[in-house]
CSV table of C-alpha atoms in Angstrom, one decimal:
chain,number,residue,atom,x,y,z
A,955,UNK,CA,-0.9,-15.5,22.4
A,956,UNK,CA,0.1,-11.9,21.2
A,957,UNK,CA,-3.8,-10.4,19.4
A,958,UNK,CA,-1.4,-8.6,17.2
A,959,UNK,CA,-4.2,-8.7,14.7
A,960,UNK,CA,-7.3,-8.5,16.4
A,961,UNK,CA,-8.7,-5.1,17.1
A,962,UNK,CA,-10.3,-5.3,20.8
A,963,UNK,CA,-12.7,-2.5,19.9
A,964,UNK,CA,-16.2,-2.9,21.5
A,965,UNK,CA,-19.2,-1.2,19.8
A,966,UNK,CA,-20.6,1.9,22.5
A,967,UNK,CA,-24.5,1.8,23.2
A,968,UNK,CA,-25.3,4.8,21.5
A,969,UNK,CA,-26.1,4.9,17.6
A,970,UNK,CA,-22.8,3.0,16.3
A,971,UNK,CA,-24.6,-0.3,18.2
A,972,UNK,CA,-27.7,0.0,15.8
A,973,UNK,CA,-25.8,-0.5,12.6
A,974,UNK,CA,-26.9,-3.8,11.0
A,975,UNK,CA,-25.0,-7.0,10.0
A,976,UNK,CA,-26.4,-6.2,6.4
A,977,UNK,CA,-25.1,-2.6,6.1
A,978,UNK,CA,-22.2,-3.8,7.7
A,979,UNK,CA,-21.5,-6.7,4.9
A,980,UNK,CA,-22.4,-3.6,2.1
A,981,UNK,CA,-20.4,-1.4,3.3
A,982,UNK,CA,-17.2,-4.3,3.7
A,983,UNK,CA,-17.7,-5.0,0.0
A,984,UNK,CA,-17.8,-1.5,-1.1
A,985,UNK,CA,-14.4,-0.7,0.9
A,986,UNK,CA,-12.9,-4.2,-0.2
A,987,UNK,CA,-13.7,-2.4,-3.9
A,988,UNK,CA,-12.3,0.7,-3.7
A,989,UNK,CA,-9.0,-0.9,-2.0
A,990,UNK,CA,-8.7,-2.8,-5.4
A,991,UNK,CA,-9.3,0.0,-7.5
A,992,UNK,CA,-6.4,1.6,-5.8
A,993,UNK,CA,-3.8,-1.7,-6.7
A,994,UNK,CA,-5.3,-2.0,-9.9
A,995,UNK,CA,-5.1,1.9,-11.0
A,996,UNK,CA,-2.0,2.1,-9.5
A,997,UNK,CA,-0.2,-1.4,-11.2
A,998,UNK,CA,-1.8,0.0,-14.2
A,999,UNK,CA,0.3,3.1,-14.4
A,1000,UNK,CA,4.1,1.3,-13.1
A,1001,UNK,CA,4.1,-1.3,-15.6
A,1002,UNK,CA,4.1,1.6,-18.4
A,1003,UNK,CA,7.0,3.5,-16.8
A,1004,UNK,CA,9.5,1.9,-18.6
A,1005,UNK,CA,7.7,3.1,-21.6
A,1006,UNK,CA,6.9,6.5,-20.6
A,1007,UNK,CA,10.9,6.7,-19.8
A,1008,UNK,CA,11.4,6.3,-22.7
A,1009,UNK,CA,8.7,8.8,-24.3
A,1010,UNK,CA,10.0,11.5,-22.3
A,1011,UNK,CA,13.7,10.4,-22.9
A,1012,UNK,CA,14.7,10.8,-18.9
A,1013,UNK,CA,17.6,9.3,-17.4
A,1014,UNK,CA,17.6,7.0,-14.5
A,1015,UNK,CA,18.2,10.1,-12.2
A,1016,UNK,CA,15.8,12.0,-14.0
A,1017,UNK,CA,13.0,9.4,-13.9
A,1018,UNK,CA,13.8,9.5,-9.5
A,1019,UNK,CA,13.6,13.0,-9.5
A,1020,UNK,CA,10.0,13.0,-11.7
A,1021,UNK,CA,9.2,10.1,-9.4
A,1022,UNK,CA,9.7,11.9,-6.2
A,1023,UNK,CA,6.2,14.5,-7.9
A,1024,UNK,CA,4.4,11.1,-6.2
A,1025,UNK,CA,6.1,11.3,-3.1
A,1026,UNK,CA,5.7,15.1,-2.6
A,1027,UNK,CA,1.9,14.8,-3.2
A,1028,UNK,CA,1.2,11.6,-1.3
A,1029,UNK,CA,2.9,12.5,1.6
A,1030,UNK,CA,1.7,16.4,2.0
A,1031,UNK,CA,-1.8,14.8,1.4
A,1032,UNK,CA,-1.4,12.1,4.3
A,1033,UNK,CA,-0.6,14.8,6.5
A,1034,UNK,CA,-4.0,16.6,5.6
A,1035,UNK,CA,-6.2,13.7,5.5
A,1036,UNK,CA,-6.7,13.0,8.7
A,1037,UNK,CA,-8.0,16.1,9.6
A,1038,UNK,CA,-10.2,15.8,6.5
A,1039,UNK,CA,-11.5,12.6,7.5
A,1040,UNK,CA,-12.4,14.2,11.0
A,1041,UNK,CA,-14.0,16.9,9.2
A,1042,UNK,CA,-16.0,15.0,6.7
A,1043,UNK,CA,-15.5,11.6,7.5
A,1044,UNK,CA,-13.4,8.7,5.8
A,1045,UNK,CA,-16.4,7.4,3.3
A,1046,UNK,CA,-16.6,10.6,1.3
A,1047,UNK,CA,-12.6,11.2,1.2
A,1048,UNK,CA,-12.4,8.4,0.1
A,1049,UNK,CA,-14.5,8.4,-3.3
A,1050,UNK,CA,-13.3,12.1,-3.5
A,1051,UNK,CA,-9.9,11.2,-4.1
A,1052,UNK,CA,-10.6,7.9,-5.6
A,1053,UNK,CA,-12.1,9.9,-8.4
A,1054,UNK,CA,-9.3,11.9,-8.5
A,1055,UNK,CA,-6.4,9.2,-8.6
A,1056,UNK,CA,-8.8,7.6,-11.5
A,1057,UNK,CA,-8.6,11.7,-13.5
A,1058,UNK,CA,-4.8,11.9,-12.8
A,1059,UNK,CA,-3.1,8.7,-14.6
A,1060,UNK,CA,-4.3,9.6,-17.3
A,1061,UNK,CA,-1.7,12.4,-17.8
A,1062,UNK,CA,1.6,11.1,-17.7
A,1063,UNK,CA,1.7,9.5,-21.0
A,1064,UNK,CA,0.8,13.4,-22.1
A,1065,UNK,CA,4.1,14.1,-20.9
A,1066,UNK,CA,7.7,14.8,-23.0
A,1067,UNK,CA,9.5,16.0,-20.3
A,1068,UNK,CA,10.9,14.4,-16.8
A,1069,UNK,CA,10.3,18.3,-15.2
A,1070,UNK,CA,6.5,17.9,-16.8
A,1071,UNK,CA,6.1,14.5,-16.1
A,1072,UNK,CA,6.8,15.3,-12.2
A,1073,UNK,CA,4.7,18.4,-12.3
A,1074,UNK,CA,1.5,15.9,-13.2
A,1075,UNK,CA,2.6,13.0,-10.8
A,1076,UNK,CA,2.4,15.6,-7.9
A,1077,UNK,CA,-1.2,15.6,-8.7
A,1078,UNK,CA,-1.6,11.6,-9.0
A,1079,UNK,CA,0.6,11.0,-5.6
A,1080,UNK,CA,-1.9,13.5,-3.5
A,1081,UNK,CA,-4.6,11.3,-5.0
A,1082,UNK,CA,-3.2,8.0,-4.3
A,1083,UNK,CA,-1.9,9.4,-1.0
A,1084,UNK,CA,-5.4,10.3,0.2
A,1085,UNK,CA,-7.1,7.8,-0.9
A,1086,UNK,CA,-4.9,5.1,1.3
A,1087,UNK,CA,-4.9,7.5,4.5
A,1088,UNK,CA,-8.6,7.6,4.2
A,1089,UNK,CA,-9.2,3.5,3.4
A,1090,UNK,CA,-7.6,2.1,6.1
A,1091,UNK,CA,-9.2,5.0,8.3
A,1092,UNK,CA,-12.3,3.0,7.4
A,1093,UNK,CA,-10.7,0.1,7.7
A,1094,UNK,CA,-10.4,0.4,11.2
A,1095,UNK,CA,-13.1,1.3,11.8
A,1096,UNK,CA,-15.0,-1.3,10.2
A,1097,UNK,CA,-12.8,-4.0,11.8
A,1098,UNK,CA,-14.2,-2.4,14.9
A,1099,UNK,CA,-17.5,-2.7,14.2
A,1100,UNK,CA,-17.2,-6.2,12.9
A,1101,UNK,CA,-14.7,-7.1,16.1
A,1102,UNK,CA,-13.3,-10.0,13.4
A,1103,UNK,CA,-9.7,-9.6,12.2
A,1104,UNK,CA,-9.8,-8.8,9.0
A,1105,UNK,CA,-7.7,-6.4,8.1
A,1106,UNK,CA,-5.1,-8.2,5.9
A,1107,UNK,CA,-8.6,-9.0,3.8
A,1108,UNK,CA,-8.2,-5.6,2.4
A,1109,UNK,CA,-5.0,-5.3,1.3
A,1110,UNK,CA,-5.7,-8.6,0.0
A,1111,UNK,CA,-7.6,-6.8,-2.3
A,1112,UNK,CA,-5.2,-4.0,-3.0
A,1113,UNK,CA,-3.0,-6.7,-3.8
A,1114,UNK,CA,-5.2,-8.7,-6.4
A,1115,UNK,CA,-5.7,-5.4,-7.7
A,1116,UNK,CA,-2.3,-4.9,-8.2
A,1117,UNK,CA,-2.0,-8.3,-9.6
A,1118,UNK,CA,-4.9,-7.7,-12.7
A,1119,UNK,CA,-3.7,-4.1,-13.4
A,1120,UNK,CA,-0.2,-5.3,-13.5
A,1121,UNK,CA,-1.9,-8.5,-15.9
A,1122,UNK,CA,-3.8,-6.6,-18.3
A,1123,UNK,CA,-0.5,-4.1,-18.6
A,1124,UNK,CA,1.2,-7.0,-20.0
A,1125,UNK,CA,-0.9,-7.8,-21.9
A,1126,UNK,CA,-1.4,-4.7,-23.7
A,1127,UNK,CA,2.2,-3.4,-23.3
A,1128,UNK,CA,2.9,-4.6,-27.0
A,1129,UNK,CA,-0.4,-3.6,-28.9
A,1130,UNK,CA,-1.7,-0.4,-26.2
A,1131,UNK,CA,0.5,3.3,-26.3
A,1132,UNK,CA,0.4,4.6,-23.0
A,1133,UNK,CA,-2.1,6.9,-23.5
A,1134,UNK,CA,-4.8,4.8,-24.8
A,1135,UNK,CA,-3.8,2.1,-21.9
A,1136,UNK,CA,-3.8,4.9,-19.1
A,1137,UNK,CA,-7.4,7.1,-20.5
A,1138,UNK,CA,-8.9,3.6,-20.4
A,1139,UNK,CA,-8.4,3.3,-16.7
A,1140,UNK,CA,-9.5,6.4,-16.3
A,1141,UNK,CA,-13.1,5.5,-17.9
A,1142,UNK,CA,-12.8,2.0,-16.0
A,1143,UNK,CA,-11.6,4.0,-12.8
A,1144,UNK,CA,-14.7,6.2,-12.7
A,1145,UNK,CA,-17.7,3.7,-13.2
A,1146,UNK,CA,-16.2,1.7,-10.4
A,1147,UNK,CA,-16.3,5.1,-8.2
A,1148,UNK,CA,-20.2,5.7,-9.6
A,1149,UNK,CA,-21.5,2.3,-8.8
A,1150,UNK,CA,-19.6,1.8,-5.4
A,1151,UNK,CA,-19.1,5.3,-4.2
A,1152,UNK,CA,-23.2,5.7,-2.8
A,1153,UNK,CA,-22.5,2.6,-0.3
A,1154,UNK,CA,-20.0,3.8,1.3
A,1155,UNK,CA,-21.8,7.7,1.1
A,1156,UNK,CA,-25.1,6.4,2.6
A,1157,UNK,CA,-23.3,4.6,5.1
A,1158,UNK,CA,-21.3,6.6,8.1
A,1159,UNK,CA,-18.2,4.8,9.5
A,1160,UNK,CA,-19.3,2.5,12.6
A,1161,UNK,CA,-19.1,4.0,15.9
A,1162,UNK,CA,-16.5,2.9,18.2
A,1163,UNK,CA,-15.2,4.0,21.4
A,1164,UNK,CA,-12.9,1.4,22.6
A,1165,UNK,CA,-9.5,3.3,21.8
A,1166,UNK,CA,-7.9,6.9,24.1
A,1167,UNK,CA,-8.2,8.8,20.7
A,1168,UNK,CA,-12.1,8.2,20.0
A,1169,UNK,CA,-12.9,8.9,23.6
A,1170,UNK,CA,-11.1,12.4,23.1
A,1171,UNK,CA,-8.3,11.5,25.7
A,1172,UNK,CA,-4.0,12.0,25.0
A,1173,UNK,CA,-2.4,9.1,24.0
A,1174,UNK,CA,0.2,8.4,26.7
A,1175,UNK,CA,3.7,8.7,25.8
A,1176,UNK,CA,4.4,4.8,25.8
A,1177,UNK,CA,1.1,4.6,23.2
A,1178,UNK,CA,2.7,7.3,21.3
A,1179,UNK,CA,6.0,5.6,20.8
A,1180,UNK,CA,4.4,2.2,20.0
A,1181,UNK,CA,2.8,3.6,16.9
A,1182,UNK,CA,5.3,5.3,15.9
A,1183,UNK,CA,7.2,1.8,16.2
A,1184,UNK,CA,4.2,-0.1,13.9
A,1185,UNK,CA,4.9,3.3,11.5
A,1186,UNK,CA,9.1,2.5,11.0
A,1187,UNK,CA,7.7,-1.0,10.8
A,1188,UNK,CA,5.5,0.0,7.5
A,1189,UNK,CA,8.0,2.4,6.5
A,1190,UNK,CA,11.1,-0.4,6.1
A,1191,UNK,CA,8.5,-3.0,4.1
A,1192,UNK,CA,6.6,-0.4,2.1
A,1193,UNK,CA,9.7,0.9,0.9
A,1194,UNK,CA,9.7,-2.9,-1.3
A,1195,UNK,CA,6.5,-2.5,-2.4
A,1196,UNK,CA,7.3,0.8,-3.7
A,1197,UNK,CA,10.9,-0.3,-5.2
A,1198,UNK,CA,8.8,-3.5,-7.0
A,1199,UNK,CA,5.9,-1.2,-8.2
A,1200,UNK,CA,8.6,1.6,-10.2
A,1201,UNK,CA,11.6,-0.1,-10.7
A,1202,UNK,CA,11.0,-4.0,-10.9
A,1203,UNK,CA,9.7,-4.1,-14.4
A,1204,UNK,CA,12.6,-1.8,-15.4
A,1205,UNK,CA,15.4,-4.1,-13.5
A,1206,UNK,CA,14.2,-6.8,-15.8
A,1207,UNK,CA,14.0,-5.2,-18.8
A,1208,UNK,CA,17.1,-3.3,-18.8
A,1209,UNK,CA,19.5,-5.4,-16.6
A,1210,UNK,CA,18.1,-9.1,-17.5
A,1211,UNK,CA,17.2,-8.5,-20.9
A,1212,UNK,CA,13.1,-9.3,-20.8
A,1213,UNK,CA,10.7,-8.3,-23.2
A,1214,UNK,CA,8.1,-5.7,-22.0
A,1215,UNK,CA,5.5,-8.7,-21.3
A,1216,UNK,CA,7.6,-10.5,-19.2
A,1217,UNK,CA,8.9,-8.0,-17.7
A,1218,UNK,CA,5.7,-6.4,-16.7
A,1219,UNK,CA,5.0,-9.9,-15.3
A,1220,UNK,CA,7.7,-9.3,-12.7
A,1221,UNK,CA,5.3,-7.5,-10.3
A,1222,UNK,CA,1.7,-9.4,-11.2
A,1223,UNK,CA,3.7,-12.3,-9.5
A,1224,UNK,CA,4.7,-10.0,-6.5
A,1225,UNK,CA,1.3,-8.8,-6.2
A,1226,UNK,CA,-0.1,-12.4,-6.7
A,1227,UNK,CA,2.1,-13.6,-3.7
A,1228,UNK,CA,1.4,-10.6,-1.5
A,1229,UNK,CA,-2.8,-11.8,-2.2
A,1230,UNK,CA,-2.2,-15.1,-0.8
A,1231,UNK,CA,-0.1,-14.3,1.9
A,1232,UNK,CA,-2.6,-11.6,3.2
A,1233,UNK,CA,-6.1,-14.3,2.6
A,1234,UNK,CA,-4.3,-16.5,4.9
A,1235,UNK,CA,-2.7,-13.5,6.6
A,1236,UNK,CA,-5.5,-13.8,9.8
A,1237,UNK,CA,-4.8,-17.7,10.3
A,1238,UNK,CA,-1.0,-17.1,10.3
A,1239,UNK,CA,-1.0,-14.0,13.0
A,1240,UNK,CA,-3.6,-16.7,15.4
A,1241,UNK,CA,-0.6,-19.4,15.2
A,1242,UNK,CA,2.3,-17.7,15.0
A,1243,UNK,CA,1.4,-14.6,17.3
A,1244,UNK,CA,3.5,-10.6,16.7
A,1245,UNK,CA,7.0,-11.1,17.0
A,1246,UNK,CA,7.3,-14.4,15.1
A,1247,UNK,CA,5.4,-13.6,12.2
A,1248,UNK,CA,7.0,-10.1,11.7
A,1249,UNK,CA,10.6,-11.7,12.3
A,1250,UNK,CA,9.4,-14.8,9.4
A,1251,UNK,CA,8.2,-11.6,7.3
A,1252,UNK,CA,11.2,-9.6,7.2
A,1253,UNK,CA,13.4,-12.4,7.1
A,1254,UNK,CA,11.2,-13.8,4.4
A,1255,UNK,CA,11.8,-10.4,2.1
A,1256,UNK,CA,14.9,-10.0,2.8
A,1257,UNK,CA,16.2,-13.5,1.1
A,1258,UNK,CA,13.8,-12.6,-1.6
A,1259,UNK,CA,15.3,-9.5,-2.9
A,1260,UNK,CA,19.0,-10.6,-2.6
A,1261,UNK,CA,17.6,-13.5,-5.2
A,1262,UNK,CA,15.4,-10.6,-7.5
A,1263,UNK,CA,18.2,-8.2,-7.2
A,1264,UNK,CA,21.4,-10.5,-7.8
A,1265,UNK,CA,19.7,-13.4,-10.0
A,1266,UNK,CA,22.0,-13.4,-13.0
A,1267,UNK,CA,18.6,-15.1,-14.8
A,1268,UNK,CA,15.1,-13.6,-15.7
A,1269,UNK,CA,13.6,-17.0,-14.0
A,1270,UNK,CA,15.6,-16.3,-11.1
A,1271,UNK,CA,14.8,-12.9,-10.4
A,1272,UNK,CA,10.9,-13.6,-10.7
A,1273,UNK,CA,11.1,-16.7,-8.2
A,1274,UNK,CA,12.6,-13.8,-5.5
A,1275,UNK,CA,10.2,-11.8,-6.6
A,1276,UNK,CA,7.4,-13.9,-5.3
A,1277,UNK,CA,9.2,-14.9,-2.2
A,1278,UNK,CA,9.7,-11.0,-0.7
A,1279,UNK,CA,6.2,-10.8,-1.9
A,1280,UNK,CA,5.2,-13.5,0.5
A,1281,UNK,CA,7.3,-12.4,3.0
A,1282,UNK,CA,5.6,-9.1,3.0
A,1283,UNK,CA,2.4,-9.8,2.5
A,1284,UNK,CA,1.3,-8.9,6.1
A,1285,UNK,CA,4.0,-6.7,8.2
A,1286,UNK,CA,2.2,-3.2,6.5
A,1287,UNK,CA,-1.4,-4.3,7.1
A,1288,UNK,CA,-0.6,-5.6,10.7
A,1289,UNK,CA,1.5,-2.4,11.6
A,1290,UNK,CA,-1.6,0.1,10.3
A,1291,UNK,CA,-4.0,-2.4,12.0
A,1292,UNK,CA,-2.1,-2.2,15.4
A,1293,UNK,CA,-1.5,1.8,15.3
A,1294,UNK,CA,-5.3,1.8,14.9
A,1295,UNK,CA,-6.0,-0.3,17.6
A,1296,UNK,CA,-3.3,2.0,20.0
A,1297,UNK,CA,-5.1,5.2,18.7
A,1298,UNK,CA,-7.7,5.7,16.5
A,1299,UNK,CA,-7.7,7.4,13.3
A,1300,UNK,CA,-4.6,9.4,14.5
A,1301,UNK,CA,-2.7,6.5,14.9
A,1302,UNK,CA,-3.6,4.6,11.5
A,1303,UNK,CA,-3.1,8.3,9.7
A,1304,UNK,CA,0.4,8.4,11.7
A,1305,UNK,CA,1.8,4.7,10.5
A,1306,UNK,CA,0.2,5.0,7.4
A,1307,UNK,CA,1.8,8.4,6.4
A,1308,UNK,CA,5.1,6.7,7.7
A,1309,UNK,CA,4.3,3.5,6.2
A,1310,UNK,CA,3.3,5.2,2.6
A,1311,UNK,CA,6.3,7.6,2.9
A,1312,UNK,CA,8.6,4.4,2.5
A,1313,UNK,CA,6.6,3.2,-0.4
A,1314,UNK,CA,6.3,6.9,-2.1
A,1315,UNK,CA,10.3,7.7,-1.5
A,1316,UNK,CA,11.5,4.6,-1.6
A,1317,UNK,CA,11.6,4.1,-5.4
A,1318,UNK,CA,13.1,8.1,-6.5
A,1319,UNK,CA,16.0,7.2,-3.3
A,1320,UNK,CA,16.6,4.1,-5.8
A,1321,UNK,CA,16.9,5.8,-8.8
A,1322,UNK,CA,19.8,7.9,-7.4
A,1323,UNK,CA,21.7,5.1,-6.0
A,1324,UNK,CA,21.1,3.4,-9.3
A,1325,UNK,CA,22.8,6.6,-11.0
A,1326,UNK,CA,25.7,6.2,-8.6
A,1327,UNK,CA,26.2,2.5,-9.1
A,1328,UNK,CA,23.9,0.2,-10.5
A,1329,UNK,CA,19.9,-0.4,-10.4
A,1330,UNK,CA,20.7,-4.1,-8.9
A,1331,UNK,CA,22.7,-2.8,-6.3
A,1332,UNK,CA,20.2,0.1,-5.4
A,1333,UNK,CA,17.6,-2.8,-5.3
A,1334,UNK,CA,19.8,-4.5,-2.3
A,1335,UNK,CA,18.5,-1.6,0.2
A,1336,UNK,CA,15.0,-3.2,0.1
A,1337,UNK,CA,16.9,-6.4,1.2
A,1338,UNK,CA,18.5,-4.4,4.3
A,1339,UNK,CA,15.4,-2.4,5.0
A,1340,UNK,CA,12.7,-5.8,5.6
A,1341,UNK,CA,15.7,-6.8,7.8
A,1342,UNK,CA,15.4,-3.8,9.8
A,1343,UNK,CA,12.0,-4.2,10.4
A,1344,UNK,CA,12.3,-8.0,11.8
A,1345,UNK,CA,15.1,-6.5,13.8
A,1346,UNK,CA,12.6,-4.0,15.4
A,1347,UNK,CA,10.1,-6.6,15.6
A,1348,UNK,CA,12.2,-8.8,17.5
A,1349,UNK,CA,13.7,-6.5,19.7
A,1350,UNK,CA,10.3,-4.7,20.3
A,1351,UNK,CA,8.7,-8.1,21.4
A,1352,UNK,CA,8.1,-7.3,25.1
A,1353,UNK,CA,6.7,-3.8,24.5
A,1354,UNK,CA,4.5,-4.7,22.2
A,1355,UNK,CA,3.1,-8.6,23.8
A,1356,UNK,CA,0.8,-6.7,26.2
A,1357,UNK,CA,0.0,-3.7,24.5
């Protein structure tokens, strides 16, 4: 059976060997944290983009373009964390940035412009771009350590996250402005960074030496290739969870006639199915193995969208909503997982920089298409994008079995 999400990492002699089950279990709950501060922070700010649309009076082209501010910072970051990471290491990063991300949503809403809005969501994308480059670094690591596949466990988290922030928008979408909605996150944001930033900065990232990267050798060119297969992979689905997070809530609202509650619950029920498909994510990859669980993943999503994207009813249109939600739930964490497992910290920075670039460019490429014809049509590319990536799953399946 393919161990497409098991990392076969062994734990050297030296002082990576020494670091206690306790420290081990701290330092898992402090990562699981900060990976559901990121959903949660970043749920919080989507479902008020149909509001802050309409407070800075953008068109659908205009709101893509100001959009693309978190694609330019995200991915320019991901290029640079890595080699920050190496530097510093992945623990501090990430509370730096997390710190940051939790600073920078609270300016949008000060925005009355699409030019200023994108000018302050550069800022917020090279926060949430750094902050996910330098998680699943420690991810990996820590899966390492722990030699226990749980990778999907985290984005589990970034997914419930997702699912509370998106929650407590809708809840507040009628009574909240933006501003007050967005500066309490940031308050909320920071204590969260205070009280589990010192784990993870007492705590160095475990030790490991099983991989060519962490034992200072070149990856091989057939290595190379494979991550950057696992990166298109992450690219085709992220580029779903990026289209749900900016332009769901809005597909409801202005093309399906929801209210701002309802439609704000249109991505909490993604994010809730993404959470259960990633907690039973590990049992799933041990019975079905690689190629059959990508291939039921993307196949999954793709039958999900056409039904979100088409539904000529509100009820409709939420039920696909939670399908491509489950049938994404565990192709991005998997891909990131098995670059890591190929090559280190290079390889996780390399499919996740791919991966995020999807999610980050994904929703601004929508908005355009939606200018040109319609934001239900635009919404069709996620459709044809998760069914690229079982494609490549599929036809992949012998490069990637012994790997």
């Amino acid at each position: 059976m393919p161990l497409l999400n098991k990392v076969r990492t062994a734990l050297p002699a030296g002082s990576g060997a020494h670091t206690t089950a306790p420290s081990l279990l701290r330092l898992r709950t402090a990562l699981t944290v900060f990976f559901a501060l990121d959903g949660f922070l970043f749920a919080g700010w989507v479902v008020r983009i149909p509001a802050i649309k309409q407070q800075t009076g953008a068109s659908a082209g205009d709101l893509g373009l100001a959009l693309l501010g978190v694609s330019a910072g995200a991915v320019v970051t991901m290029v640079l964390t890595g080699r920050l990471c190496r530097r510093f290491g992945s623990h501090p990063v990430t509370v730096a940035c997390a710190a940051l991300m939790a600073l920078a949503i609270a300016l949008p809403p000060q925005t009355r412009s699409a030019l200023s809005l994108g000018a302050v969501l550069l800022l917020f994308g090279a926060a949430y771009g750094g902050i996910n480059v330098a998680m699943n670094s420690a991810a990996v690591d820590l899966v390492a350590a722990l030699r226990r596949p749980v990778m999907s466990s985290f984005h589990a988290a970034f997914s419930l996250g997702g699912m509370l922030g998106a929650g407590v928008g809708a809840l507040v979408a009628g009574s909240l402005s933006p501003t007050a909605h967005l500066l309490a996150l940031t308050g909320f944001g920071l204590l969260v960074t205070a009280l589990a930033g010192p784990v993870l900065l007492r705590h160095p990232a475990p030790a490991h030496t099983a991989t060519p990267h962490a034992q200072g050798r070149r990856l091989d060119g057939r290595a190379r290739r494979l991550v950057l297969l696992f990166g298109v992979i992450a690219l085709c689905t992220a580029y779903g969870e990026g289209a749900m997070a900016d332009w769901g809530a809005l597909h409801l609202e202005q093309d399906l006639d929801a209210t701002p509650g309802v439609a704000a619950i249109g991505y909490s029920l993604f994010a809730l199915a993404m959470t259960a498909g990633r907690l039973t994510g590990t049992f799933l990859l041990e019975r079905l193995g690689q190629t059959r669980a990508l291939v039921a993943g993307g196949t999954t999503a793709t039958a999900g969208m056409l039904l979100g994207a088409l539904a000529p009813t509100v009820w409709l249109a939420l039920a696909g909503f939670a399908v491509m939600g489950l049938g994404l739930a565990n192709i991005f964490p998997v891909a990131v997982a098995r670059a890591g497992a190929l090559a280190g910290p290079g390889g996780v920075a390399a499919a996740s920089t791919l991966g995020y670039g999807g999610m980050l460019l994904g929703p601004p490429a929508i908005g355009f298409l939606a200018q040109w014809s319609s934001l239900p049509v635009a919404l069709t590319t996620v459709a044809a994008l998760s069914a690229a990536a079982a494609l490549i799953a599929y036809g992949s399946r012998h490069a990637t079995a012994g790997a």
